[in-house]
PDB file of C-alpha atoms and ligand atoms in Angstrom:
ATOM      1  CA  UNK A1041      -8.091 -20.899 -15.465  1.00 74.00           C
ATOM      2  CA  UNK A1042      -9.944 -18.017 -13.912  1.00 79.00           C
ATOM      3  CA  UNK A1043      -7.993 -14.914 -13.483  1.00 90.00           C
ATOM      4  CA  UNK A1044      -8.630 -13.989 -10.110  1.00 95.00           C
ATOM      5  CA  UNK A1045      -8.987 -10.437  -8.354  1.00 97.00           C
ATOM      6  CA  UNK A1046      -7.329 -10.367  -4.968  1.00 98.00           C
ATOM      7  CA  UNK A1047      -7.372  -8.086  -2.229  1.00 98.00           C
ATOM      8  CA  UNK A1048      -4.801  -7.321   0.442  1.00 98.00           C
ATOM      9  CA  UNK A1049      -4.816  -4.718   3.079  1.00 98.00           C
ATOM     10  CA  UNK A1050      -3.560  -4.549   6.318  1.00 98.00           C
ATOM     11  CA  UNK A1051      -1.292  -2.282   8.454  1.00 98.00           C
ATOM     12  CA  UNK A1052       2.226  -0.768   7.261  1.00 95.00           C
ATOM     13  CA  UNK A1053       4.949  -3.684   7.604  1.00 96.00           C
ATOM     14  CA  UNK A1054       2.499  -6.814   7.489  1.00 98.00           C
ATOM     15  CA  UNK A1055       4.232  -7.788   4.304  1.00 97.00           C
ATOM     16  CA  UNK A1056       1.662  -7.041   1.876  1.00 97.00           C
ATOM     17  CA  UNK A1057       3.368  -5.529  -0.726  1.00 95.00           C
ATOM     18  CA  UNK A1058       6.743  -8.347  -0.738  1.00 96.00           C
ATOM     19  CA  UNK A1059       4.037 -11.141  -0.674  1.00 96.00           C
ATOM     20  CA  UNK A1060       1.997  -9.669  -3.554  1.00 96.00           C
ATOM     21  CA  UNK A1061       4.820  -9.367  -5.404  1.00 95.00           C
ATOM     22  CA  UNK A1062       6.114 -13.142  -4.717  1.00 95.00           C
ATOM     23  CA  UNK A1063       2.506 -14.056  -5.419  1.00 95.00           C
ATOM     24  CA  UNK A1064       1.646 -12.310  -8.573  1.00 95.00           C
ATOM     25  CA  UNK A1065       4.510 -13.891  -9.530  1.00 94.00           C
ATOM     26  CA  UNK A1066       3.491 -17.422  -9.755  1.00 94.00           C
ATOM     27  CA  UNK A1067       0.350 -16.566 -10.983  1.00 94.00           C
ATOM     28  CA  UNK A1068       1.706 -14.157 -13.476  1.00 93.00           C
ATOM     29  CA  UNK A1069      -0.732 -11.753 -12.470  1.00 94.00           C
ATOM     30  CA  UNK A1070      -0.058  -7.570 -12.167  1.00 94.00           C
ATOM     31  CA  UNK A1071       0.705  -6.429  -8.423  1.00 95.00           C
ATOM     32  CA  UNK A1072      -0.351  -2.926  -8.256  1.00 96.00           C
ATOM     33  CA  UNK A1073       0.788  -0.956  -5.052  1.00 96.00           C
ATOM     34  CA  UNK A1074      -1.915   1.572  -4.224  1.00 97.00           C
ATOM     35  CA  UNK A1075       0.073   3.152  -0.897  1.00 97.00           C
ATOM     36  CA  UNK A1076       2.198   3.786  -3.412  1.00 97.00           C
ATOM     37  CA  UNK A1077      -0.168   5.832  -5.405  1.00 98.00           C
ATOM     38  CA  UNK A1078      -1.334   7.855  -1.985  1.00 98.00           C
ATOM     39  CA  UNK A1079       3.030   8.673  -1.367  1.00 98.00           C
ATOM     40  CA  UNK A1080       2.725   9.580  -4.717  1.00 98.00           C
ATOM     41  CA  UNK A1081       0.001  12.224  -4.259  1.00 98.00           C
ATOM     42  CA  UNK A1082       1.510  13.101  -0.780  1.00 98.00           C
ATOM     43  CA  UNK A1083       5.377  13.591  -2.642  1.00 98.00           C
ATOM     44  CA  UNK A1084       3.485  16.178  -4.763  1.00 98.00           C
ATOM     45  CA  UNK A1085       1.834  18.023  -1.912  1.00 98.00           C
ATOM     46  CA  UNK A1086       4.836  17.960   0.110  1.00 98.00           C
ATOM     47  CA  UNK A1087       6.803  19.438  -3.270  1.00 98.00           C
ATOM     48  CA  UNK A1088       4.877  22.095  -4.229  1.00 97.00           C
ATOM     49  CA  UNK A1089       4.234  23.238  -0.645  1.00 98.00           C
ATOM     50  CA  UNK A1090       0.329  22.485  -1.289  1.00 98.00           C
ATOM     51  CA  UNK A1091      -1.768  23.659   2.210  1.00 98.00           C
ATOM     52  CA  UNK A1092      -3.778  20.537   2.820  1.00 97.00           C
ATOM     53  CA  UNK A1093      -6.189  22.740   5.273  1.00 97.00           C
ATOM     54  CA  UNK A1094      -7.302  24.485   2.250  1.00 97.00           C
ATOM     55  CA  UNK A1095      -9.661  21.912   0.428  1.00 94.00           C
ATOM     56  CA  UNK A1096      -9.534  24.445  -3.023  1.00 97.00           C
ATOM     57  CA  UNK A1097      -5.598  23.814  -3.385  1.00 97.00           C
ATOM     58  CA  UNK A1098      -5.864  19.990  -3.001  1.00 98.00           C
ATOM     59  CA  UNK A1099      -8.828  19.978  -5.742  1.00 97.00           C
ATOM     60  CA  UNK A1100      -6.903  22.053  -7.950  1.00 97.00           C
ATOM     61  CA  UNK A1101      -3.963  19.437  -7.544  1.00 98.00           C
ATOM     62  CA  UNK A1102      -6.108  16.615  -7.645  1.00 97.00           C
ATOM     63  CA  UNK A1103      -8.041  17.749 -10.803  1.00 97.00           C
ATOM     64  CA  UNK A1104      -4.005  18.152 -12.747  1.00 97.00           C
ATOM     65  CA  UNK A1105      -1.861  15.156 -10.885  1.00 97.00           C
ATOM     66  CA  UNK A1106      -0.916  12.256 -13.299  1.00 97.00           C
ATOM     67  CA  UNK A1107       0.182   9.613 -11.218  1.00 97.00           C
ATOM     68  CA  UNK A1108       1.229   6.103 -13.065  1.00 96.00           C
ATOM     69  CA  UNK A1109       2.448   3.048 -12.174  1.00 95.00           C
ATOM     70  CA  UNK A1110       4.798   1.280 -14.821  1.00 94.00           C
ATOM     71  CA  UNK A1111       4.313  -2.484 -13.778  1.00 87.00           C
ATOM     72  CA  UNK A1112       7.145  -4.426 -13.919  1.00 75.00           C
ATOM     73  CA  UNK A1113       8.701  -7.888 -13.317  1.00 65.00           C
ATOM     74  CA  UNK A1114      10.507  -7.365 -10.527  1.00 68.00           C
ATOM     75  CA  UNK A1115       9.448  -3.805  -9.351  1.00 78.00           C
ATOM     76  CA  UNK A1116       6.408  -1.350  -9.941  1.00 85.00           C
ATOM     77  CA  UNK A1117       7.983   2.355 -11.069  1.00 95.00           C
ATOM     78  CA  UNK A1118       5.795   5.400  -9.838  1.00 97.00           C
ATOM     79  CA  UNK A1119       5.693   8.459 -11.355  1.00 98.00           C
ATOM     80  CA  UNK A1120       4.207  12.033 -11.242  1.00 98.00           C
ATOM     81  CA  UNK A1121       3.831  13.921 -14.221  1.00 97.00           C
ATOM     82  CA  UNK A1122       6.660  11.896 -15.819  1.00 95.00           C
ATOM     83  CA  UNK A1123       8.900  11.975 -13.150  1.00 98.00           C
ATOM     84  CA  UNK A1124      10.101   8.826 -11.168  1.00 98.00           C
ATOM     85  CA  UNK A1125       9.434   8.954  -7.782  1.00 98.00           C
ATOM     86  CA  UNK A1126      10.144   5.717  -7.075  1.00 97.00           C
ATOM     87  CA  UNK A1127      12.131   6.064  -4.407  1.00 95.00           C
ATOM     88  CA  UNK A1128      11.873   9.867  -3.106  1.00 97.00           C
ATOM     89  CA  UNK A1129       8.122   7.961  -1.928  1.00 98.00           C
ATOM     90  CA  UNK A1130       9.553   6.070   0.362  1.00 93.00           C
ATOM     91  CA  UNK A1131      11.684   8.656   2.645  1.00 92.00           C
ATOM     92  CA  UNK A1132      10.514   9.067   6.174  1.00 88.00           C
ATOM     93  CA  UNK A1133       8.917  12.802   5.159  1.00 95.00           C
ATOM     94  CA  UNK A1134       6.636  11.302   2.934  1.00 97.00           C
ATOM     95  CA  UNK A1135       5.413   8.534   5.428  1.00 93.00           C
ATOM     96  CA  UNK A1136       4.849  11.103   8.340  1.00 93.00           C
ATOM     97  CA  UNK A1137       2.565  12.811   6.106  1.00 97.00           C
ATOM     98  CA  UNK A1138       0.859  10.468   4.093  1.00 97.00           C
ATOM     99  CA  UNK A1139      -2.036   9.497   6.337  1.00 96.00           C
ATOM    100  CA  UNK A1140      -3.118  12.893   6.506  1.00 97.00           C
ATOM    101  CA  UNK A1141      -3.163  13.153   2.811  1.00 98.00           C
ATOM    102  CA  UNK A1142      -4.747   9.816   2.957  1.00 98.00           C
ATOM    103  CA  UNK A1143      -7.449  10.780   4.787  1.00 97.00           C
ATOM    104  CA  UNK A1144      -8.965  13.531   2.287  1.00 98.00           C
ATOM    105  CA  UNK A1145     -12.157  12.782   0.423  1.00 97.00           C
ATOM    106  CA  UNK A1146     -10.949  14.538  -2.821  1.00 97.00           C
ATOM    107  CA  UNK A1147      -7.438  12.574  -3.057  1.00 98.00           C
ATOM    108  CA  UNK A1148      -9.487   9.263  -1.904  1.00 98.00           C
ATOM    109  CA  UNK A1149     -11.979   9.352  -4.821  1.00 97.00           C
ATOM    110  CA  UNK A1150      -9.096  10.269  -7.800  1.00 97.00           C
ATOM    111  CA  UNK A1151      -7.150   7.314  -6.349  1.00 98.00           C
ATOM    112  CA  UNK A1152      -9.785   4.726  -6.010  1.00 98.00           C
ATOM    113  CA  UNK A1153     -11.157   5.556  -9.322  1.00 97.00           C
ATOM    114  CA  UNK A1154      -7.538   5.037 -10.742  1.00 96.00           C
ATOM    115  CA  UNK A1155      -7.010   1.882  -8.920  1.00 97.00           C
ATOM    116  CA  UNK A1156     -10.430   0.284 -10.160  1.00 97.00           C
ATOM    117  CA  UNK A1157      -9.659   1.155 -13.655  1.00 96.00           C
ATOM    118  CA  UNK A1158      -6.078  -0.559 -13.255  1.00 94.00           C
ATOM    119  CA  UNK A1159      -7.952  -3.834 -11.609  1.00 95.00           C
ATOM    120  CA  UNK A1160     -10.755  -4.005 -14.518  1.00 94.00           C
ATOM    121  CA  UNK A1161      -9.028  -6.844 -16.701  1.00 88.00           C
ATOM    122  CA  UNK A1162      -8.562  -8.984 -13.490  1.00 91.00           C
ATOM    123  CA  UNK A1163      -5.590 -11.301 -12.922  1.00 94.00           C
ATOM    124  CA  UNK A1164      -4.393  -8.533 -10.464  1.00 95.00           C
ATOM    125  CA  UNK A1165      -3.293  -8.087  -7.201  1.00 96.00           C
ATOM    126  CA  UNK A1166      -3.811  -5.059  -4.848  1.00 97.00           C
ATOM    127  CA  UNK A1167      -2.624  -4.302  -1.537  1.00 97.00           C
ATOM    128  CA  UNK A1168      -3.258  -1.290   0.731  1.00 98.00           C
ATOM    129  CA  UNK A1169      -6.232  -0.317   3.235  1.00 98.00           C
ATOM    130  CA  UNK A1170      -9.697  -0.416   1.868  1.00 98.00           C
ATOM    131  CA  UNK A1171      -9.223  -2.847  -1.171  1.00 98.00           C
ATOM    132  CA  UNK A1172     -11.700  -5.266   0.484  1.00 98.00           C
ATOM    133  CA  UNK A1173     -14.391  -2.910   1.361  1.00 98.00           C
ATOM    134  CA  UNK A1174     -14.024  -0.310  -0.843  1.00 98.00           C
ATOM    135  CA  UNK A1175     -11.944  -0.049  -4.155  1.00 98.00           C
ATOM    136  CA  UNK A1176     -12.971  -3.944  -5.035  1.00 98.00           C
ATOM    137  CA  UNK A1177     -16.108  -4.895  -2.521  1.00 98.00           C
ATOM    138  CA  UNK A1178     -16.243  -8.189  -5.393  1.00 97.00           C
ATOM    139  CA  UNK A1179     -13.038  -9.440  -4.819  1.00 98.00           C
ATOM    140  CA  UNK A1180     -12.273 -12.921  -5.703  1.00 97.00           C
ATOM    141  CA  UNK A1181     -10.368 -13.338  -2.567  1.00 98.00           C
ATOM    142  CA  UNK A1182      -9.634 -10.968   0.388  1.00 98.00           C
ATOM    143  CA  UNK A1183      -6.769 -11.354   2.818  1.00 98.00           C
ATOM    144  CA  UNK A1184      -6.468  -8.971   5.848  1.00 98.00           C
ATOM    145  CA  UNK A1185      -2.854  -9.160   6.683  1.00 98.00           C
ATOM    146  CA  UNK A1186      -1.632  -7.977  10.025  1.00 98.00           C
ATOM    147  CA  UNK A1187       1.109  -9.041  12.924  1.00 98.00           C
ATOM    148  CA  UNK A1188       2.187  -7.141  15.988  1.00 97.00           C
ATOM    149  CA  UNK A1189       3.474  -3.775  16.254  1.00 97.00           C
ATOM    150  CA  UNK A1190       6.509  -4.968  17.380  1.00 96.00           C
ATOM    151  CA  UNK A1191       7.639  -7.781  14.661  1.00 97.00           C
ATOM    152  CA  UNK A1192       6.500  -4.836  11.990  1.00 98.00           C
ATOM    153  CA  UNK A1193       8.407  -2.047  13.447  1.00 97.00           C
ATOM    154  CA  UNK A1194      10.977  -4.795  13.286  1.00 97.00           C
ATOM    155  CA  UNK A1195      10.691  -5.582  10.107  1.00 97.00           C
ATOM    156  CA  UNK A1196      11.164  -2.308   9.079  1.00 95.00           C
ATOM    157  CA  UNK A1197      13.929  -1.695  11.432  1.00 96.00           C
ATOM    158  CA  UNK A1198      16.240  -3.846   9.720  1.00 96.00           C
ATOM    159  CA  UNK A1199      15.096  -2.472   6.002  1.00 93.00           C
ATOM    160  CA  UNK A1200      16.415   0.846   7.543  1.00 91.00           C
ATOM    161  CA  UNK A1201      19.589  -0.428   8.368  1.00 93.00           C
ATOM    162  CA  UNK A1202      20.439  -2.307   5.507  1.00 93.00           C
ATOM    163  CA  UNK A1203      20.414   1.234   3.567  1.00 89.00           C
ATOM    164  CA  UNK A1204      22.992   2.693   6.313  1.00 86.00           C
ATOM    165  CA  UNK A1205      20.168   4.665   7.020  1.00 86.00           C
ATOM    166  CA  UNK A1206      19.748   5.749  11.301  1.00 88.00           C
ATOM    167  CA  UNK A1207      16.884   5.572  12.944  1.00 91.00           C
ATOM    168  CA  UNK A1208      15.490   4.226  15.787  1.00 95.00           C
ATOM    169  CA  UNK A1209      13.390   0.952  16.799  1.00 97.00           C
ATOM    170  CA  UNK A1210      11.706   3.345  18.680  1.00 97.00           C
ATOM    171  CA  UNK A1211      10.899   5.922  16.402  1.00 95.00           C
ATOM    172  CA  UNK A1212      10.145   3.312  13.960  1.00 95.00           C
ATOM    173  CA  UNK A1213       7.412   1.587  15.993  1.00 97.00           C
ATOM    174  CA  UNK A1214       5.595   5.058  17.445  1.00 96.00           C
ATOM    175  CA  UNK A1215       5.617   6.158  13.636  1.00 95.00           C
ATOM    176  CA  UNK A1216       3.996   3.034  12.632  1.00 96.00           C
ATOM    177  CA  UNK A1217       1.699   2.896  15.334  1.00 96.00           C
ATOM    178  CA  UNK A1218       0.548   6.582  14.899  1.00 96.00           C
ATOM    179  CA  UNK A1219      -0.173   5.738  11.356  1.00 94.00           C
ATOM    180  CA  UNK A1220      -2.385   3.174  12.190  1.00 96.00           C
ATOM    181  CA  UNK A1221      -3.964   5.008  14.556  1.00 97.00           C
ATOM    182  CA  UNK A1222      -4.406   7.503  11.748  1.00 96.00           C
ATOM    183  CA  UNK A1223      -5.243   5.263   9.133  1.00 96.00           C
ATOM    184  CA  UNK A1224      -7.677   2.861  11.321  1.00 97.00           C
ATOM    185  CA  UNK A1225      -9.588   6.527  12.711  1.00 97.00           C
ATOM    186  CA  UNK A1226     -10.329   8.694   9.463  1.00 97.00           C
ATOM    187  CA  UNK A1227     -13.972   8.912   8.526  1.00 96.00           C
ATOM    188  CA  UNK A1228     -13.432   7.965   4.947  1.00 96.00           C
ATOM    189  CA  UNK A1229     -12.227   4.333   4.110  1.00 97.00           C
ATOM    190  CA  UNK A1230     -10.610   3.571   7.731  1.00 97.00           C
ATOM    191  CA  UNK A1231      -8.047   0.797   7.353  1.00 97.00           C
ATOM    192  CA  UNK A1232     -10.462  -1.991   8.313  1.00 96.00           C
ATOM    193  CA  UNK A1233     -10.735  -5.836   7.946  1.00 98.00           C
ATOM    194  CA  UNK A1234     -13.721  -6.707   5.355  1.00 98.00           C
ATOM    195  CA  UNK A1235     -16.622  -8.709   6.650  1.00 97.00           C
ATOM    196  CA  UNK A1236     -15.704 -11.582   4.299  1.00 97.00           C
ATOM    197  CA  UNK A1237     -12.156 -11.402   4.150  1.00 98.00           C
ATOM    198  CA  UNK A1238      -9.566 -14.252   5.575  1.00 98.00           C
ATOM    199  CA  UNK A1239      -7.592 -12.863   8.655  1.00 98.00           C
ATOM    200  CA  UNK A1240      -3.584 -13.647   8.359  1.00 98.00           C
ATOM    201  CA  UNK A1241      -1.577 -12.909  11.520  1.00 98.00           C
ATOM    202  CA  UNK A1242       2.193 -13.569  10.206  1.00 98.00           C
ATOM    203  CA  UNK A1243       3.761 -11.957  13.846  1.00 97.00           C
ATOM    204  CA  UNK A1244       5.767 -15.502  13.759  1.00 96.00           C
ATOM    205  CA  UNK A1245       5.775 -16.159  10.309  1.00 97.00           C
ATOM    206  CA  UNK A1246       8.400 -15.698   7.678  1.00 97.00           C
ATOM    207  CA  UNK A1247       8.015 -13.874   4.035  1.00 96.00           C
ATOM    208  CA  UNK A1248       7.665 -17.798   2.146  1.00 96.00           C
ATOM    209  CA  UNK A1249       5.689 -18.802   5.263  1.00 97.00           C
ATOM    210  CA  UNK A1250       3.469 -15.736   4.533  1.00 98.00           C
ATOM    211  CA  UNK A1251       3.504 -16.438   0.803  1.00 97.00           C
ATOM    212  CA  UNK A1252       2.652 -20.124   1.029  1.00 97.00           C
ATOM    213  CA  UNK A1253      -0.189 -19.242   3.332  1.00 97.00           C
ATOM    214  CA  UNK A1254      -1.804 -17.231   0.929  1.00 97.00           C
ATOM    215  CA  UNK A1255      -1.469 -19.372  -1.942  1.00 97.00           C
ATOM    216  CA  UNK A1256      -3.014 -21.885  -0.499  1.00 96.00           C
ATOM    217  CA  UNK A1257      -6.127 -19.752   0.009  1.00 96.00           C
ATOM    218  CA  UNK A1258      -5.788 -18.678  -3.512  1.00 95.00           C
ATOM    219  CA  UNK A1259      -5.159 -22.058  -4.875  1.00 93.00           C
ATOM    220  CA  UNK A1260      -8.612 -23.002  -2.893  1.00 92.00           C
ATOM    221  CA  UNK A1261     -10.598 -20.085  -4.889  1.00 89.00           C
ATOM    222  CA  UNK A1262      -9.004 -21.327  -8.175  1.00 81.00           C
ATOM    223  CA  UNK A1263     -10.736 -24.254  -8.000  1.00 75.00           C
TER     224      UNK A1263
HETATM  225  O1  CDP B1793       4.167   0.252   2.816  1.00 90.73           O
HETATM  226  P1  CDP B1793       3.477   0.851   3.991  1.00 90.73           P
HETATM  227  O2  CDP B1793       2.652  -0.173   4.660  1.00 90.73           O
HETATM  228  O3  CDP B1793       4.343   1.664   4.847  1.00 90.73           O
HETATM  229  O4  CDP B1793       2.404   1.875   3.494  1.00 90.73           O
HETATM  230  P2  CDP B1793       1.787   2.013   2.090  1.00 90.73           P
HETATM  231  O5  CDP B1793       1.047   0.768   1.708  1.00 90.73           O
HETATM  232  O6  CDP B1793       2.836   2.503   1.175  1.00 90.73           O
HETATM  233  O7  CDP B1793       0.695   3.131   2.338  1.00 90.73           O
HETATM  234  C1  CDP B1793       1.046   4.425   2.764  1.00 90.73           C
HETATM  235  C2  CDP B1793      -0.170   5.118   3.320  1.00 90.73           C
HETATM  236  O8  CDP B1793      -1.108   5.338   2.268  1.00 90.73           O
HETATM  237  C3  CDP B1793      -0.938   4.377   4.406  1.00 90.73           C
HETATM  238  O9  CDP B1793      -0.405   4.591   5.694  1.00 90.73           O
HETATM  239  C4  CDP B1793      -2.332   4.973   4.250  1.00 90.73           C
HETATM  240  O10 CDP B1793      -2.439   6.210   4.927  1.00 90.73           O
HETATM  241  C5  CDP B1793      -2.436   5.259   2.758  1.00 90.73           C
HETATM  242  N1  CDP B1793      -3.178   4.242   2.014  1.00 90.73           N
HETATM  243  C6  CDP B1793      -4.549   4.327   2.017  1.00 90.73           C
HETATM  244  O11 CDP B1793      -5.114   5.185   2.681  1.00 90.73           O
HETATM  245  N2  CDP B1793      -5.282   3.471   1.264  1.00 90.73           N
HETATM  246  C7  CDP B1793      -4.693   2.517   0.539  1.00 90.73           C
HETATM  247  N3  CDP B1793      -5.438   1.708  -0.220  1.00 90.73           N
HETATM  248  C8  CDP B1793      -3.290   2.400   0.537  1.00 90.73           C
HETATM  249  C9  CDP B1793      -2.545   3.269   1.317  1.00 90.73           C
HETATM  250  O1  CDP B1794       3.613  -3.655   2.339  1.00 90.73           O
HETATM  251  P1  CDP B1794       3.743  -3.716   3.836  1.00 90.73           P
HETATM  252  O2  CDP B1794       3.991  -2.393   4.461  1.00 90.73           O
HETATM  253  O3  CDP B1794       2.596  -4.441   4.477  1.00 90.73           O
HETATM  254  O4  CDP B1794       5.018  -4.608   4.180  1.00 90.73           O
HETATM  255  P2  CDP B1794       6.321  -4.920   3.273  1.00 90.73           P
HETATM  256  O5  CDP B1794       6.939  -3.646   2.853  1.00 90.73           O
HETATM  257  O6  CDP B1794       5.973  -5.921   2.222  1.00 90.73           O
HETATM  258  O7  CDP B1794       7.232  -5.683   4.331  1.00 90.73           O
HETATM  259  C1  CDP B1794       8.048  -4.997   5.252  1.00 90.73           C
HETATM  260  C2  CDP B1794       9.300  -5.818   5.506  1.00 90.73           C
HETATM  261  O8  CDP B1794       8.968  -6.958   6.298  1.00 90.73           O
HETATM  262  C3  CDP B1794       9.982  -6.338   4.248  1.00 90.73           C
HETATM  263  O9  CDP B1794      11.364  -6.151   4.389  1.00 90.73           O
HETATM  264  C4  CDP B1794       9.648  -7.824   4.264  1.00 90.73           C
HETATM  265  O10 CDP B1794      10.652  -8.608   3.649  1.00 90.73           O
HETATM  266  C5  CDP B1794       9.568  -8.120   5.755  1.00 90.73           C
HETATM  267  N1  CDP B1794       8.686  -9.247   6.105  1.00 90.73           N
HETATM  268  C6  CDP B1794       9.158 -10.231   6.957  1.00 90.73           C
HETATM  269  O11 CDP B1794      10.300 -10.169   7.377  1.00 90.73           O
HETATM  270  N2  CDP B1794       8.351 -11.277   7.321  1.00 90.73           N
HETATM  271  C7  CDP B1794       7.103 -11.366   6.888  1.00 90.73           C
HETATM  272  N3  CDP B1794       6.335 -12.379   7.266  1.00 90.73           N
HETATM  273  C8  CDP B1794       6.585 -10.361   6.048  1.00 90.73           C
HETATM  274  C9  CDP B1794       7.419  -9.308   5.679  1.00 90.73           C
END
């Protein structure tokens, strides 16, 4: 059977990263997690005190980084320059600053060129912001995932808890809303919903809901 490129992007907590996992999967296919490339890059600016006013400094890091993704099973392990940053990517630091970082030409074209190099073989899954229209304009199938503000902040409201962590549902939903303001706004790439991709609102739909919805538009493509 065909081994199929698909595209997911969407806004932070639409699910796209648990349902590309749960997907690729079934298919057996490789889920690659390109926000988590962008924390990745922002982790390293945020270590090594990098000015991200100062376009020299950011090319300099650009032109040394190694970021890699070790795709697993069950998870995808990030590194920089050997180091797993697995989880130091995900801290609250790293997601305040990552649409700024995001939104720089120079860190945009290292990544994408990364992530099209990772998708060549096919049988691959990738979510994040501008799969759809930019990193993959041929997808095989494009899914813009979204759902309200409020089920996302949610969503990740309750992640937050389960690792004792405290924060607010407050704080959680003006972060996430800033970021897609941030995201949706930058001249390069803006978080956007492709011309030909399927629009998935999953505000009142479960994770297997989510999942089953997609296979069946995948399943549809296979054919
Ligand atoms: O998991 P969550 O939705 O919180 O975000 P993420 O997918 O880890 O992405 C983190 C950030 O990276 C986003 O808020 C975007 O600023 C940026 N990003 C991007 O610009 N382009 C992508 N293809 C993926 C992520
Ligand atoms: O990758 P993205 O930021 O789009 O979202 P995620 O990290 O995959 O999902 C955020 C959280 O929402 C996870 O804990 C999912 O299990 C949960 N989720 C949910 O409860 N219902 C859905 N329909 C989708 C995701």
């Amino acid at each position: 059977m065909k081994k199929l490129t698909i595209a997911i992007d969407g806004p932070a907590g639409a699910g796209k990263s648990s349902v590309a996992k749960l997907v690729a999967n079934k298919l057996h296919y490789l889920y690659i997690d390109t926000g988590a490339m962008y924390r990745a890059f922002t982790w390293e600016v945020l270590q090594r005190h990098v000015d991200i006013a100062d376009p020299k400094s950011v090319q300099i890091l650009a032109d040394t980084i190694q970021i890699r993704l070790e795709i697993g099973r069950e998870q995808c392990r990030v590194y920089v320059n050997q180091i797993d940053v697995t989880d130091a990517i995900r801290t609250s630091e790293v997601s305040s600053h990552v649409s700024a970082v995001a939104a720089l030409a120079v860190v945009r074209q290292k990544l994408v060129q990364l992530q099209r190099e990772m998708a060549t073989s096919g049988g691959v899954i990738l979510d994040g912001r501008d799969i759809g229209t930019v990193v993959l304009p041929d997808a095989d199938v494009k899914i813009f995932l979204t759902a309200s503000v409020h089920s996302r902040a949610m969503r990740r409201y309750l992640e937050v808890r389960e690792r004792n962590e405290r924060e607010t549902l407050e704080h959680i939903e003006a972060a996430i809303a800033s970021r897609d303001y941030m995201d949706s706004h930058r001249d390069i790439s803006p978080l956007k919903q492709a011309d030909d991709a399927i629009l998935l609102d999953n505000s009142e739909l479960n994770l297997e809901e989510t999942a089953a919805a997609l296979m069946k538009i995948i399943e549809a493509r296979r054919q």
